[in-house]
Coordinates of C-alpha atoms and ligand atoms in Angstrom, one line a residue:
X1 CA 11.4 -5.8 19.8
X2 CA 9.8 -3.3 17.0
X3 CA 7.9 -0.7 18.5
X4 CA 8.2 2.7 16.8
X5 CA 7.3 3.1 13.4
X6 CA 8.2 5.9 10.7
X7 CA 5.1 6.1 8.5
X8 CA 6.2 8.6 5.4
X9 CA 3.3 10.4 4.0
X10 CA -0.4 10.8 4.9
X11 CA -2.1 10.0 1.7
X12 CA -4.5 6.9 1.7
X13 CA -1.8 4.7 2.1
X14 CA -0.4 6.5 5.2
X15 CA -3.8 6.9 7.0
X16 CA -4.0 3.0 6.7
X17 CA -0.5 2.2 7.7
X18 CA -0.9 4.7 11.0
X19 CA -4.4 2.8 11.7
X20 CA -2.7 -0.8 11.3
X21 CA 0.3 0.2 13.3
X22 CA -2.3 1.0 16.3
X23 CA -4.4 -2.2 15.9
X24 CA -1.0 -4.0 16.4
X25 CA 0.0 -1.9 19.2
X26 CA 3.0 -0.1 17.5
X27 CA 3.9 3.5 18.1
X28 CA 3.6 5.2 14.5
X29 CA 5.0 8.5 13.7
X30 CA 3.8 10.0 10.3
X31 CA 5.4 12.8 8.3
X32 CA 3.7 14.3 5.6
X33 CA 5.1 17.0 3.4
X34 CA 2.1 18.9 3.0
X35 CA -0.3 20.5 5.2
X36 CA -3.4 18.2 4.8
X37 CA -4.0 14.7 4.5
X38 CA -5.1 12.6 1.3
X39 CA -2.4 12.7 -0.8
X40 CA -3.0 12.7 -4.5
X41 CA -7.0 13.1 -3.5
X42 CA -6.4 16.4 -2.2
X43 CA -7.4 18.9 -5.1
X44 CA -4.8 22.3 -5.2
X45 CA -5.6 24.9 -7.3
X46 CA -2.0 25.6 -7.8
X47 CA 0.9 23.1 -8.9
X48 CA 3.6 22.6 -6.4
X49 CA 7.0 21.1 -7.9
X50 CA 7.7 17.2 -6.0
X51 CA 3.7 17.2 -5.1
X52 CA 1.0 14.9 -6.6
X53 CA -1.5 17.2 -9.0
X54 CA -5.0 16.1 -10.0
X55 CA -7.7 17.9 -12.5
X56 CA -10.9 19.6 -10.9
X57 CA -13.2 16.8 -12.6
X58 CA -11.2 13.8 -11.3
X59 CA -13.4 11.1 -10.6
X60 CA -12.4 7.5 -9.2
X61 CA -12.4 4.7 -11.7
X62 CA -13.3 2.0 -8.8
X63 CA -16.4 2.3 -6.9
X64 CA -16.8 2.8 -3.5
X65 CA -17.8 -0.6 -2.0
X66 CA -14.6 -2.1 -3.7
X67 CA -12.1 0.6 -2.9
X68 CA -13.3 1.3 0.9
X69 CA -11.1 0.3 3.7
X70 CA -11.9 -3.0 5.1
X71 CA -13.4 -2.0 8.2
X72 CA -14.9 1.2 7.4
X73 CA -17.6 1.4 4.8
X74 CA -18.4 4.5 2.9
X75 CA -21.8 6.2 3.7
X76 CA -24.5 4.9 2.2
X77 CA -25.6 7.8 0.6
X78 CA -22.3 8.3 -1.2
X79 CA -22.5 7.9 -5.1
X80 CA -20.7 4.6 -6.6
X81 CA -18.0 6.6 -8.1
X82 CA -16.9 9.3 -6.2
X83 CA -15.5 12.9 -7.2
X84 CA -11.9 13.4 -5.7
X85 CA -13.6 15.9 -2.9
X86 CA -15.8 13.2 -1.8
X87 CA -13.0 10.3 -1.4
X88 CA -11.0 13.2 0.2
X89 CA -14.3 13.4 2.8
X90 CA -14.2 9.6 3.1
X91 CA -10.6 10.1 4.2
X92 CA -11.5 12.6 6.9
X93 CA -13.9 10.5 8.4
X94 CA -12.0 7.6 8.5
X95 CA -9.0 9.7 10.3
X96 CA -11.7 11.2 12.4
X97 CA -13.2 7.9 13.6
X98 CA -10.0 6.2 14.2
X99 CA -8.2 9.2 15.7
X100 CA -5.3 9.2 13.2
X101 CA -4.5 12.8 12.6
X102 CA -2.6 13.1 16.2
X103 CA 0.2 10.6 14.8
X104 CA 0.8 13.0 11.7
X105 CA 3.5 16.0 11.6
X106 CA 2.3 18.0 8.8
X107 CA 4.6 19.9 6.9
X108 CA 7.5 17.8 7.7
X109 CA 9.4 16.3 4.8
X110 CA 11.5 13.0 5.3
X111 CA 15.0 14.0 3.9
X112 CA 16.7 10.6 4.6
X113 CA 16.4 7.2 5.5
X114 CA 19.3 5.2 6.1
X115 CA 20.2 2.1 8.1
X116 CA 21.8 2.5 11.5
X117 CA 25.4 1.1 12.2
X118 CA 24.2 -1.6 14.1
X119 CA 21.0 -2.5 11.7
X120 CA 22.3 -6.1 11.1
X121 CA 21.3 -6.9 15.0
X122 CA 18.7 -4.3 15.7
X123 CA 17.1 -3.4 11.9
X124 CA 16.9 0.3 13.1
X125 CA 16.8 3.2 10.9
X126 CA 18.0 6.7 10.9
X127 CA 15.1 9.0 9.8
X128 CA 15.9 12.9 9.0
X129 CA 13.0 15.3 8.7
X130 CA 13.2 19.0 7.7
X131 CA 10.4 21.1 8.9
X132 CA 8.6 24.2 7.3
X133 CA 10.9 26.5 9.0
X134 CA 14.2 24.7 7.6
X135 CA 14.6 22.8 10.7
X136 CA 16.2 19.3 10.3
X137 CA 15.6 16.8 13.1
X138 CA 17.3 13.5 13.6
X139 CA 15.2 10.5 15.0
X140 CA 15.5 6.6 15.1
X141 CA 13.1 4.2 14.4
X142 CA 12.5 0.5 14.7
X143 CA 10.7 0.3 11.2
X144 CA 9.9 2.6 8.3
X145 CA 6.6 2.4 6.1
X146 CA 7.2 4.3 2.9
X147 CA 3.9 5.8 1.7
X148 CA 4.8 8.7 -0.5
X149 CA 3.1 7.5 -3.7
X150 CA 4.4 7.4 -7.4
X151 CA 2.6 10.3 -9.2
X152 CA 4.9 13.1 -8.4
X153 CA 7.6 13.4 -11.1
X154 CA 6.0 13.7 -14.4
X155 CA 7.5 11.9 -17.3
X156 CA 7.4 14.3 -20.1
X157 CA 9.1 13.0 -23.8
X158 CA 8.4 16.2 -25.7
X159 CA 11.9 16.4 -26.8
X160 CA 11.7 12.9 -28.4
X161 CA 9.7 14.8 -30.9
X162 CA 11.9 16.8 -33.9
X163 CA 10.7 20.1 -34.0
X164 CA 9.5 20.7 -30.5
X165 CA 12.1 23.9 -30.0
X166 CA 10.2 25.7 -32.6
X167 CA 6.7 24.3 -32.3
X168 CA 4.2 27.4 -31.8
X169 CA 2.2 25.9 -29.3
X170 CA 2.1 25.1 -25.7
X171 CA 3.3 21.7 -24.8
X172 CA 2.8 20.6 -21.2
X173 CA 1.9 17.3 -18.9
X174 CA -1.5 16.2 -17.7
X175 CA 0.1 16.8 -14.2
X176 CA -0.1 20.6 -15.0
X177 CA -3.5 20.2 -16.2
X178 CA -6.7 21.5 -13.8
X179 CA -9.4 22.8 -16.4
X180 CA -10.0 22.6 -19.9
X181 CA -10.7 26.7 -19.9
X182 CA -7.9 27.7 -21.7
X183 CA -8.9 25.1 -24.5
X184 CA -11.9 27.0 -25.4
X185 CA -12.4 27.2 -29.5
X186 CA -8.7 25.9 -30.0
X187 CA -7.4 22.8 -31.9
X188 CA -6.1 20.6 -29.5
X189 CA -3.8 17.3 -29.3
X190 CA -3.8 14.9 -26.3
X191 CA -0.9 12.5 -26.4
X192 CA -1.3 9.1 -24.4
X193 CA -3.8 6.8 -23.7
X194 CA -4.1 6.3 -20.1
X195 CA -7.0 6.8 -17.8
X196 CA -5.7 10.6 -17.2
X197 CA -5.4 10.7 -21.1
X198 CA -8.9 9.6 -21.8
X199 CA -10.4 12.0 -18.9
X200 CA -8.6 15.0 -20.5
X201 CA -9.3 14.5 -24.3
X202 CA -13.2 13.8 -23.4
X203 CA -13.3 17.0 -21.1
X204 CA -11.2 19.3 -23.6
X205 CA -13.4 18.0 -26.5
X206 CA -16.5 19.6 -24.9
X207 CA -15.0 23.3 -25.1
X208 CA -12.1 22.7 -27.9
X209 CA -13.1 23.5 -31.6
X210 CA -11.3 19.8 -32.4
X211 CA -9.5 17.2 -30.1
X212 CA -6.9 15.0 -31.5
X213 CA -6.1 11.9 -29.2
X214 CA -2.9 10.3 -30.4
X215 CA -2.3 6.6 -29.2
X216 CA 0.6 4.3 -30.4
X217 CA -0.9 1.3 -29.4
X218 CA -4.5 2.0 -28.7
X219 CA -6.6 0.6 -26.0
X220 CA -9.7 -1.5 -25.3
X221 CA -12.1 0.8 -23.4
X222 CA -14.6 -0.3 -20.7
X223 CA -16.9 1.9 -19.1
X224 CA -17.8 2.1 -14.9
X225 CA -21.1 0.8 -15.7
X226 CA -21.8 -3.0 -16.1
X227 CA -25.3 -4.2 -17.3
X228 CA -28.0 -2.8 -15.6
X229 CA -26.1 0.0 -14.6
X230 CA -24.1 -1.6 -11.6
X231 CA -20.6 -0.7 -11.0
X232 CA -18.6 -2.8 -13.4
X233 CA -15.8 -3.7 -10.8
X234 CA -18.3 -5.1 -8.4
X235 CA -19.5 -7.5 -11.1
X236 CA -15.9 -8.3 -12.6
X237 CA -14.0 -9.1 -9.5
X238 CA -15.6 -11.8 -8.3
X239 CA -14.0 -15.2 -6.7
X240 CA -15.9 -17.3 -9.2
X241 CA -14.7 -15.1 -12.0
X242 CA -10.8 -15.4 -10.8
X243 CA -11.1 -19.0 -10.6
X244 CA -12.9 -19.1 -14.1
X245 CA -10.1 -17.2 -15.5
X246 CA -7.6 -19.6 -14.3
X247 CA -9.6 -22.8 -15.7
X248 CA -10.8 -21.5 -19.1
X249 CA -8.9 -21.4 -21.9
X250 CA -7.3 -17.7 -21.9
X251 CA -7.9 -17.2 -25.6
X252 CA -11.8 -18.3 -24.8
X253 CA -12.1 -15.5 -22.1
X254 CA -10.3 -12.8 -24.2
X255 CA -12.6 -13.8 -27.3
X256 CA -15.8 -13.7 -24.9
X257 CA -15.0 -10.6 -23.5
X258 CA -13.9 -8.9 -26.7
X259 CA -16.9 -9.6 -28.4
X260 CA -19.1 -8.2 -25.6
X261 CA -17.2 -5.1 -25.9
X262 CA -17.4 -4.8 -29.6
X263 CA -21.1 -5.4 -29.3
X264 CA -21.6 -2.1 -27.7
X265 CA -19.0 -0.2 -29.8
X266 CA -16.7 -1.9 -32.5
X267 CA -13.0 -1.0 -31.4
X268 CA -12.0 -1.3 -35.1
X269 CA -14.7 1.0 -36.3
X270 CA -13.7 3.5 -33.7
X271 CA -10.1 3.5 -34.4
X272 CA -9.3 2.1 -30.8
X273 CA -8.4 -1.0 -31.3
X274 CA -5.1 -2.5 -29.8
X275 CA -2.9 -5.2 -30.7
X276 CA -2.9 -6.9 -27.6
X277 CA -5.7 -9.2 -26.2
X278 CA -8.1 -7.5 -23.9
X279 CA -7.1 -9.5 -21.1
X280 CA -3.6 -9.1 -21.6
X281 CA -3.5 -5.4 -20.0
X282 CA -5.4 -3.0 -17.8
X283 CA -8.0 -1.1 -20.3
X284 CA -8.8 2.1 -20.0
X285 CA -11.9 2.9 -17.9
X286 CA -14.1 5.7 -19.7
X287 CA -17.9 6.0 -20.1
X288 CA -17.6 8.9 -22.8
X289 CA -15.1 8.3 -24.7
X290 CA -16.9 6.5 -27.9
X291 CA -19.6 9.3 -27.8
X292 CA -17.3 11.9 -28.4
X293 CA -15.8 10.2 -31.1
X294 CA -19.4 9.4 -32.5
X295 CA -20.1 13.1 -32.8
X296 CA -16.5 13.7 -34.3
X297 CA -15.2 15.9 -31.7
X298 CA -12.7 13.6 -30.7
X299 CA -10.3 12.3 -33.5
X300 CA -8.1 9.2 -32.9
X301 CA -4.6 9.3 -34.4
X302 CA -1.8 7.2 -34.4
X303 CA 1.5 8.0 -32.7
X304 CA 2.8 11.6 -32.8
X305 CA 6.0 11.8 -35.0
X306 CA 7.0 15.4 -34.8
X307 CA 6.3 19.0 -34.7
X308 CA 6.4 21.8 -37.8
X309 CA 5.7 25.2 -36.9
X310 CA 2.2 25.4 -35.7
X311 CA 1.2 21.9 -37.0
X312 CA 2.0 18.2 -35.8
X313 CA 2.7 15.3 -37.9
X314 CA 1.6 11.8 -37.2
X315 CA 3.3 8.5 -37.8
X316 CA 1.3 7.9 -40.9
X317 CA 2.3 11.1 -42.2
X318 CA -1.2 12.7 -41.9
X319 CA -0.9 16.7 -40.7
X320 CA -3.0 18.5 -38.2
X321 CA -2.4 22.5 -38.9
X322 CA -2.9 25.0 -36.1
X323 CA -2.7 23.1 -32.8
X324 CA -2.5 25.4 -29.8
X325 CA -1.7 23.0 -27.2
X326 CA -0.3 19.7 -26.6
X327 CA -1.0 17.8 -23.5
X328 CA 1.1 14.8 -22.5
X329 CA -0.5 12.4 -20.8
X330 CA 2.6 10.2 -20.7
X331 CA 2.7 8.9 -17.0
X332 CA 4.8 9.4 -14.0
X333 CA 8.5 8.0 -13.0
X334 CA 8.4 6.6 -9.6
X335 CA 11.2 8.0 -7.4
X336 CA 12.0 7.8 -3.7
X337 CA 14.7 10.4 -3.2
X338 CA 15.0 9.6 0.8
X339 CA 16.0 6.1 0.4
X340 CA 19.3 4.5 0.2
X341 CA 20.3 4.3 -3.8
X342 CA 20.8 0.2 -3.4
X343 CA 17.3 -0.1 -2.3
X344 CA 15.7 1.6 -5.0
X345 CA 17.2 0.6 -8.6
X346 CA 17.1 -3.1 -10.0
X347 CA 19.2 -4.2 -12.5
X348 CA 16.4 -2.8 -15.3
X349 CA 15.9 0.3 -13.8
X350 CA 12.9 -1.4 -11.9
X351 CA 12.5 -1.2 -8.1
X352 CA 13.2 -4.6 -6.6
X353 CA 10.7 -5.5 -4.2
X354 CA 9.6 -9.1 -3.1
X355 CA 5.7 -9.3 -3.6
X356 CA 5.9 -5.4 -4.1
X357 CA 6.6 -4.9 -0.5
X358 CA 10.1 -5.9 0.9
X359 CA 13.4 -5.2 -0.4
X360 CA 15.0 -8.3 -0.5
X361 CA 18.4 -7.1 0.0
X362 CA 17.8 -6.2 4.0
X363 CA 19.5 -8.1 6.9
X364 CA 16.0 -7.4 8.8
X365 CA 13.1 -6.9 7.1
X366 CA 12.0 -3.7 8.8
X367 CA 11.3 -1.4 5.7
X368 CA 8.1 -1.6 3.6
X369 CA 7.2 0.2 0.4
X370 CA 3.4 0.4 0.1
X371 CA 1.2 1.3 -3.0
X372 CA 3.8 0.6 -5.5
X373 CA 2.1 -1.6 -7.8
X374 CA -0.7 -1.5 -10.5
X375 CA -3.7 -3.7 -10.7
X376 CA -7.2 -4.2 -12.3
X377 CA -8.9 -3.1 -9.2
X378 CA -8.8 -0.7 -6.4
X379 CA -5.3 0.2 -5.0
X380 CA -6.6 1.1 -1.2
X381 CA -7.8 -2.4 -0.1
X382 CA -4.4 -3.8 -1.3
X383 CA -2.4 -1.4 0.5
X384 CA -4.0 -1.9 3.5
X385 CA -3.4 -5.8 3.1
X386 CA 0.1 -4.9 2.6
X387 CA 0.1 -2.7 5.7
X388 CA -1.4 -5.7 7.9
X389 CA 1.3 -8.2 6.3
X390 CA 4.3 -5.5 6.8
X391 CA 3.4 -5.1 10.6
X392 CA 3.2 -8.7 11.1
X393 CA 6.5 -9.3 9.4
X394 CA 8.2 -6.4 11.5
X395 CA 6.8 -8.1 14.7
X396 CA 8.3 -11.4 13.7
X397 CA 5.1 -12.9 13.1
X398 CA 5.3 -13.8 9.7
X399 CA 8.6 -14.7 8.0
X400 CA 10.0 -13.8 4.4
X401 CA 11.8 -16.7 2.4
X402 CA 15.7 -16.5 2.1
X403 CA 17.1 -13.7 0.1
X404 CA 17.7 -16.0 -2.9
X405 CA 14.4 -17.4 -2.8
X406 CA 12.9 -13.9 -2.8
X407 CA 15.4 -13.0 -6.1
X408 CA 14.2 -15.8 -7.9
X409 CA 10.3 -15.2 -7.0
X410 CA 10.9 -11.5 -8.1
X411 CA 12.4 -12.8 -11.2
X412 CA 9.7 -15.3 -12.3
X413 CA 7.0 -12.7 -11.8
X414 CA 8.5 -10.2 -13.8
X415 CA 9.1 -12.8 -16.6
X416 CA 5.4 -13.8 -16.4
X417 CA 4.2 -10.0 -16.8
X418 CA 6.9 -9.3 -19.4
X419 CA 4.4 -11.2 -21.8
X420 CA 1.9 -8.2 -21.3
X421 CA 4.2 -5.5 -20.5
X422 CA 7.3 -5.4 -22.4
X423 CA 8.9 -2.9 -20.5
X424 CA 10.4 -4.3 -17.2
X425 CA 9.5 -1.3 -15.0
X426 CA 5.9 -1.9 -15.9
X427 CA 6.2 -5.5 -15.8
X428 CA 7.6 -5.3 -12.2
X429 CA 4.5 -3.5 -10.9
X430 CA 1.6 -5.6 -12.1
X431 CA -0.3 -7.7 -9.8
X432 CA -3.2 -9.9 -10.1
X433 CA -6.3 -8.4 -7.8
X434 CA -7.7 -11.6 -5.8
X435 CA -4.7 -13.5 -5.8
X436 CA -2.3 -11.2 -4.5
X437 CA -4.7 -10.0 -1.8
X438 CA -5.1 -13.5 -0.6
X439 CA -1.5 -14.6 -0.7
X440 CA -1.0 -11.5 1.7
X441 CA -4.0 -12.3 3.8
X442 CA -2.7 -16.1 4.0
X443 CA 0.7 -14.7 5.5
X444 CA -1.7 -12.7 8.2
X445 CA -3.9 -15.5 8.6
X446 CA -7.2 -13.5 7.6
X447 CA -7.7 -15.4 4.4
X448 CA -11.8 -16.2 4.2
X449 CA -12.1 -20.2 4.7
X450 CA -14.3 -20.9 2.1
X451 CA -15.0 -24.5 3.1
X452 CA -16.0 -23.6 6.6
X453 CA -17.9 -20.6 5.4
X454 CA -20.0 -22.8 2.9
X455 CA -20.9 -25.2 6.1
X456 CA -21.4 -22.8 8.8
X457 CA -22.7 -19.7 6.9
X458 CA -24.1 -20.5 3.4
X459 CA -25.8 -17.5 2.9
X460 CA -22.6 -15.4 3.6
X461 CA -20.5 -18.0 1.2
X462 CA -22.9 -16.9 -1.7
X463 CA -22.0 -13.3 -1.3
X464 CA -18.6 -13.9 -0.7
X465 CA -17.8 -16.6 -3.4
X466 CA -20.3 -15.3 -6.2
X467 CA -20.5 -11.8 -5.1
X468 CA -17.8 -9.1 -5.3
X469 CA -14.9 -9.2 -3.6
X470 CA -15.3 -6.3 -1.1
X471 CA -12.7 -5.7 1.4
X472 CA -14.6 -6.7 4.4
X473 CA -14.3 -10.3 3.5
X474 CA -10.6 -10.0 4.9
X475 CA -12.1 -8.8 8.3
X476 CA -14.3 -11.9 9.0
X477 CA -11.7 -13.9 10.8
X478 CA -8.0 -13.8 12.3
X479 CA -6.0 -11.1 13.4
X480 CA -7.8 -7.5 13.0
X481 CA -11.2 -9.2 13.0
X482 CA -13.9 -6.8 12.5
X483 CA -17.3 -7.6 14.4
X484 CA -19.1 -5.6 11.6
X485 CA -17.5 -7.5 8.7
X486 CA -20.6 -10.2 8.0
X487 CA -23.2 -7.4 8.3
X488 CA -21.3 -5.4 5.8
X489 CA -20.8 -7.9 3.1
X490 CA -24.7 -8.7 3.7
X491 CA -25.6 -5.1 3.2
X492 CA -23.2 -4.1 0.5
X493 CA -25.8 -3.9 -2.2
X494 CA -28.0 -1.7 -0.3
X495 CA -25.0 0.9 -0.3
X496 CA -24.8 0.7 -3.7
X497 CA -28.7 1.2 -4.7
X498 CA -29.2 3.7 -1.9
X499 CA -27.7 6.7 -3.8
X500 CA -30.2 6.1 -6.7
X501 CA -33.2 6.3 -4.3
X502 CA -33.8 10.0 -5.5
X503 CA -37.3 9.5 -6.8
X504 CA -40.0 6.6 -6.1
X505 CA -40.4 4.6 -9.0
X506 CA -43.5 1.4 -9.4
X507 CA -41.9 -2.1 -7.9
X508 CA -39.6 -3.9 -10.1
X509 CA -40.9 -7.5 -11.8
X510 CA -40.5 -10.6 -9.6
X511 CA -39.1 -13.8 -10.9
X512 CA -35.5 -13.3 -10.8
X513 CA -34.7 -16.0 -8.9
X514 CA -35.8 -18.7 -11.1
X515 CA -34.2 -17.2 -14.1
X516 CA -31.3 -16.7 -11.8
X517 CA -30.8 -20.2 -11.4
X518 CA -31.1 -21.1 -15.3
X519 CA -28.5 -18.8 -15.8
X520 CA -26.1 -20.5 -12.9
X521 CA -27.0 -24.0 -13.9
X522 CA -26.3 -22.9 -17.5
X523 CA -22.8 -21.3 -16.7
X524 CA -21.8 -24.5 -14.4
X525 CA -22.4 -26.9 -17.4
X526 CA -20.4 -24.8 -19.8
X527 CA -17.5 -24.1 -17.8
X528 CA -17.3 -28.2 -16.9
X529 CA -17.6 -28.8 -21.0
X530 CA -14.8 -26.0 -21.4
X531 CA -12.5 -27.7 -18.9
X532 CA -13.3 -31.3 -19.9
X533 CA -12.6 -30.6 -23.9
X534 CA -9.0 -30.0 -24.9
X535 CA -7.8 -26.3 -24.5
X536 CA -7.0 -25.7 -28.1
X537 CA -8.4 -28.5 -30.6
X538 CA -11.8 -27.8 -29.4
X539 CA -11.6 -24.1 -29.9
X540 CA -14.5 -23.7 -32.5
X541 CA -16.7 -25.7 -30.2
X542 CA -16.3 -23.7 -27.2
X543 CA -16.7 -20.6 -29.0
X544 CA -19.9 -21.6 -30.3
X545 CA -20.6 -22.6 -26.5
X546 CA -19.8 -19.1 -25.4
X547 CA -21.9 -17.6 -28.2
X548 CA -24.8 -19.6 -27.1
X549 CA -24.2 -18.4 -23.4
X550 CA -24.0 -15.0 -24.4
X551 CA -27.1 -15.3 -26.3
X552 CA -28.8 -17.0 -23.2
X553 CA -27.5 -14.1 -21.2
X554 CA -28.9 -11.6 -23.1
X555 CA -32.4 -13.0 -23.3
X556 CA -32.4 -13.3 -19.3
X557 CA -31.4 -10.2 -19.2
X558 CA -34.0 -8.9 -21.6
X559 CA -36.7 -11.0 -19.6
X560 CA -35.8 -9.0 -16.4
X561 CA -32.9 -10.9 -14.9
X562 CA -30.3 -8.6 -13.2
X563 CA -27.7 -9.9 -11.2
X564 CA -28.7 -7.7 -8.3
X565 CA -28.9 -9.4 -5.2
X566 CA -25.7 -11.1 -5.3
Ligands
LIG601 C1 -5.1 10.4 -11.9 C2 -5.1 9.3 -11.1 C3 -6.2 8.5 -10.8 C4 -6.0 7.6 -9.8 N1 -7.7 6.9 -9.8 C5 -7.8 5.9 -8.9 C6 -9.0 5.2 -8.5 O1 -10.2 5.4 -8.9 N2 -9.0 4.1 -7.6 C7 -7.7 3.8 -7.4 O2 -7.9 2.8 -6.4 N3 -6.5 4.3 -7.5 C8 -6.5 5.3 -8.1 N4 -5.2 5.9 -8.3 C9 -4.3 5.2 -7.8 C10 -3.7 6.5 -6.4 O3 -2.2 6.3 -6.4 C11 -4.2 5.4 -5.4 O4 -5.5 5.4 -4.8 C12 -3.6 6.3 -3.9 O5 -4.2 7.7 -3.8 C13 -2.4 6.0 -3.6 O6 -2.2 6.6 -2.4 P1 -0.9 7.0 -1.6 O7 -1.1 7.2 -0.2 O8 -0.3 6.0 -2.0 O9 0.0 8.1 -2.3 P2 -0.5 9.5 -2.5 O10 -1.6 9.8 -2.7 O11 0.6 10.0 -3.7 O12 0.3 10.1 -1.1 C14 1.7 10.4 -0.8 C15 2.0 11.6 0.2 O13 3.2 11.4 0.6 C16 3.7 12.5 1.0 N5 4.8 12.4 0.7 C17 5.9 12.2 -0.7 N6 7.2 12.2 -0.2 C18 7.0 12.9 1.1 C19 8.5 13.0 2.1 N7 9.5 13.0 1.5 N8 8.1 13.3 3.1 C20 6.8 13.5 3.6 N9 5.7 13.0 3.1 C21 6.0 12.9 1.9 C22 3.0 13.2 -0.2 O14 3.0 14.8 0.2 C23 1.7 12.9 0.0 O15 0.4 13.4 0.8 C24 -5.3 6.9 -9.3 C25 -4.0 7.8 -9.7 C26 -4.0 8.7 -10.4 C27 -2.6 9.4 -10.7
LIG602 C1 -5.7 -13.2 -23.8 O1 -5.2 -13.9 -25.3 C2 -4.1 -13.9 -25.7 C3 -3.7 -14.0 -27.0 O2 -5.0 -15.3 -27.4 C4 -3.2 -14.9 -24.7 O3 -1.8 -14.7 -24.8 C5 -3.3 -14.1 -23.3 O4 -2.7 -15.3 -22.4 C6 -4.7 -14.1 -22.8 N1 -5.1 -13.4 -21.7 C7 -5.6 -13.7 -20.9 C8 -5.8 -13.6 -19.4 O5 -6.8 -14.4 -21.2
LIG603 C1 -7.5 4.1 -12.1 O1 -6.8 5.1 -12.9 C2 -5.8 5.3 -12.3 C3 -4.6 6.6 -13.2 O2 -4.7 6.5 -14.3 C4 -4.8 4.0 -12.7 O3 -3.6 3.8 -12.3 C5 -5.7 2.7 -12.5 O4 -4.9 1.7 -12.8 C6 -7.1 2.8 -12.9 N1 -7.6 1.8 -12.1 C7 -8.2 0.6 -12.8 C8 -9.1 0.0 -11.9 O5 -7.8 0.6 -14.2

């Protein structure tokens, strides 16, 4: 019988695990090496080795309604995209509301987690912790939830570049970056076009004399904002879209979405365009990057080749002199020093985990890794669902397949991802947002039943199927059902609009509903046509159909249609 569960880390993932263990009648004991909750989102002025570190201006790239815990909506007055300090405030509210703090041992680091000699029978673990006075303590646990995060060990490839030893400027990782102050009036190079790279390059470009932004591959850039200024993730992550993505020819989806993006600013003109198609990889989320390029403060560059004194040389042979600093936004390496090494390394250096959670080699499934994945959507609702699933598995209420089956599923999924992410370590991390959530929800027994919903509560069905896939959907029924879930879904757009209501404005036009129906009918028609037509040969026909549809959308938007109210 599983009873006591060790939770390693009290970031957002650890907090969710404590709450879910309590829901399921288990006894969580959480160890947190720092002196506070929040993990990554707890901003600190100083750097501490082996700890996450964020820059002062970091704002979430996923919106509040999409990234909240499923039974704890964010306060209505919070802005839609939260500064790190407000997200930290939300975690505090969550921890206080569910009384989670008393299960956390702060300033206590987990040093090792190892199977007990009788593990094949009991599934128990020996956990060694060390507190701030250096005192070691041994504990026995029935299960372990690893929530230690994967942004602690910066990957800094400086030595890959010839001439780095004699470079006169400063080289450092984005992990060390807090503020743009030190870049005032200087010429700065930012290397690596991830979300942090984008944020940091844009921020520095407001202070520096000139900022160069080097990228090997280029990227598609999307904003936080969709049409009408609504949060893009709420418009994009819907069950309808998820089905369309599956049914429609992939090239058509790519083509239409790329066209819409290039309509705002041409990725070729702005020297951003990558080789890959838009839907192949996670795009960069940044609202300000094109504007900085437009005014010439930020200059896109190809791969860095070498350093030369105070200059940097790029792959295309161009040289930029007098570079005072180079900031490498080249990501992190996940590592779990406290876990038995056999669990950590796959054949190609990737962490082999069944459905990103369970090491397949254990005789008893009593260890779960949470938050070790990447997706085109918010992390927290997925971690919460991972925890709900893991706890069911610990208790034997949900079963994992045989080891060989798990290994073959892992391999198949990795192979599929390799098309978009050629690096095996990256490939192993990717999951599709709604399909992955639904898979786990099915295991837990909380996947929304759309058929039943349509018959019993059509109003709610419209919101669940056509509207954003907000986490509350997974609290409508089944284990862990929350009585407030229906209301949370019905009121989600109110919480989106509330922070904007800071000044009275004349009433908006009416007549939206009819326009909306026209749009839906047009959409349904074209989907059916696209599905009926053969996928490759009819490409030109479908492209014109998409074009027509796009025109129709722009027309509707121009005459006052918005998708608000969904
Ligand atoms: C720059 C940046 C921006 C991001 N923006 C978003 C976003 O907008 N939306 C989104 O959904 N996701 C975002 N993410 C992803 C982010 O990782 C998750 O949102 C989330 O913070 C992960 O939480 P976590 O609890 O898993 O890990 P962390 O927040 O890293 O917490 C891990 C905790 O474990 C503790 N710990 C580690 N090792 C030990 C040990 N051995 N013993 C005891 N304690 C230990 C640490 O001290 C820490 O408190 C972003 C990530 C980065 C790097
Ligand atoms: C995008 O287009 C590429 C190339 O046409 C294709 O290989 C890929 O599968 C498409 N991806 C999606 C999700 O549409
Ligand atoms: C938000 O930024 C983080 C950090 O770069 C990244 O890991 C995550 O995938 C981003 N989220 C989305 C939806 O792109």
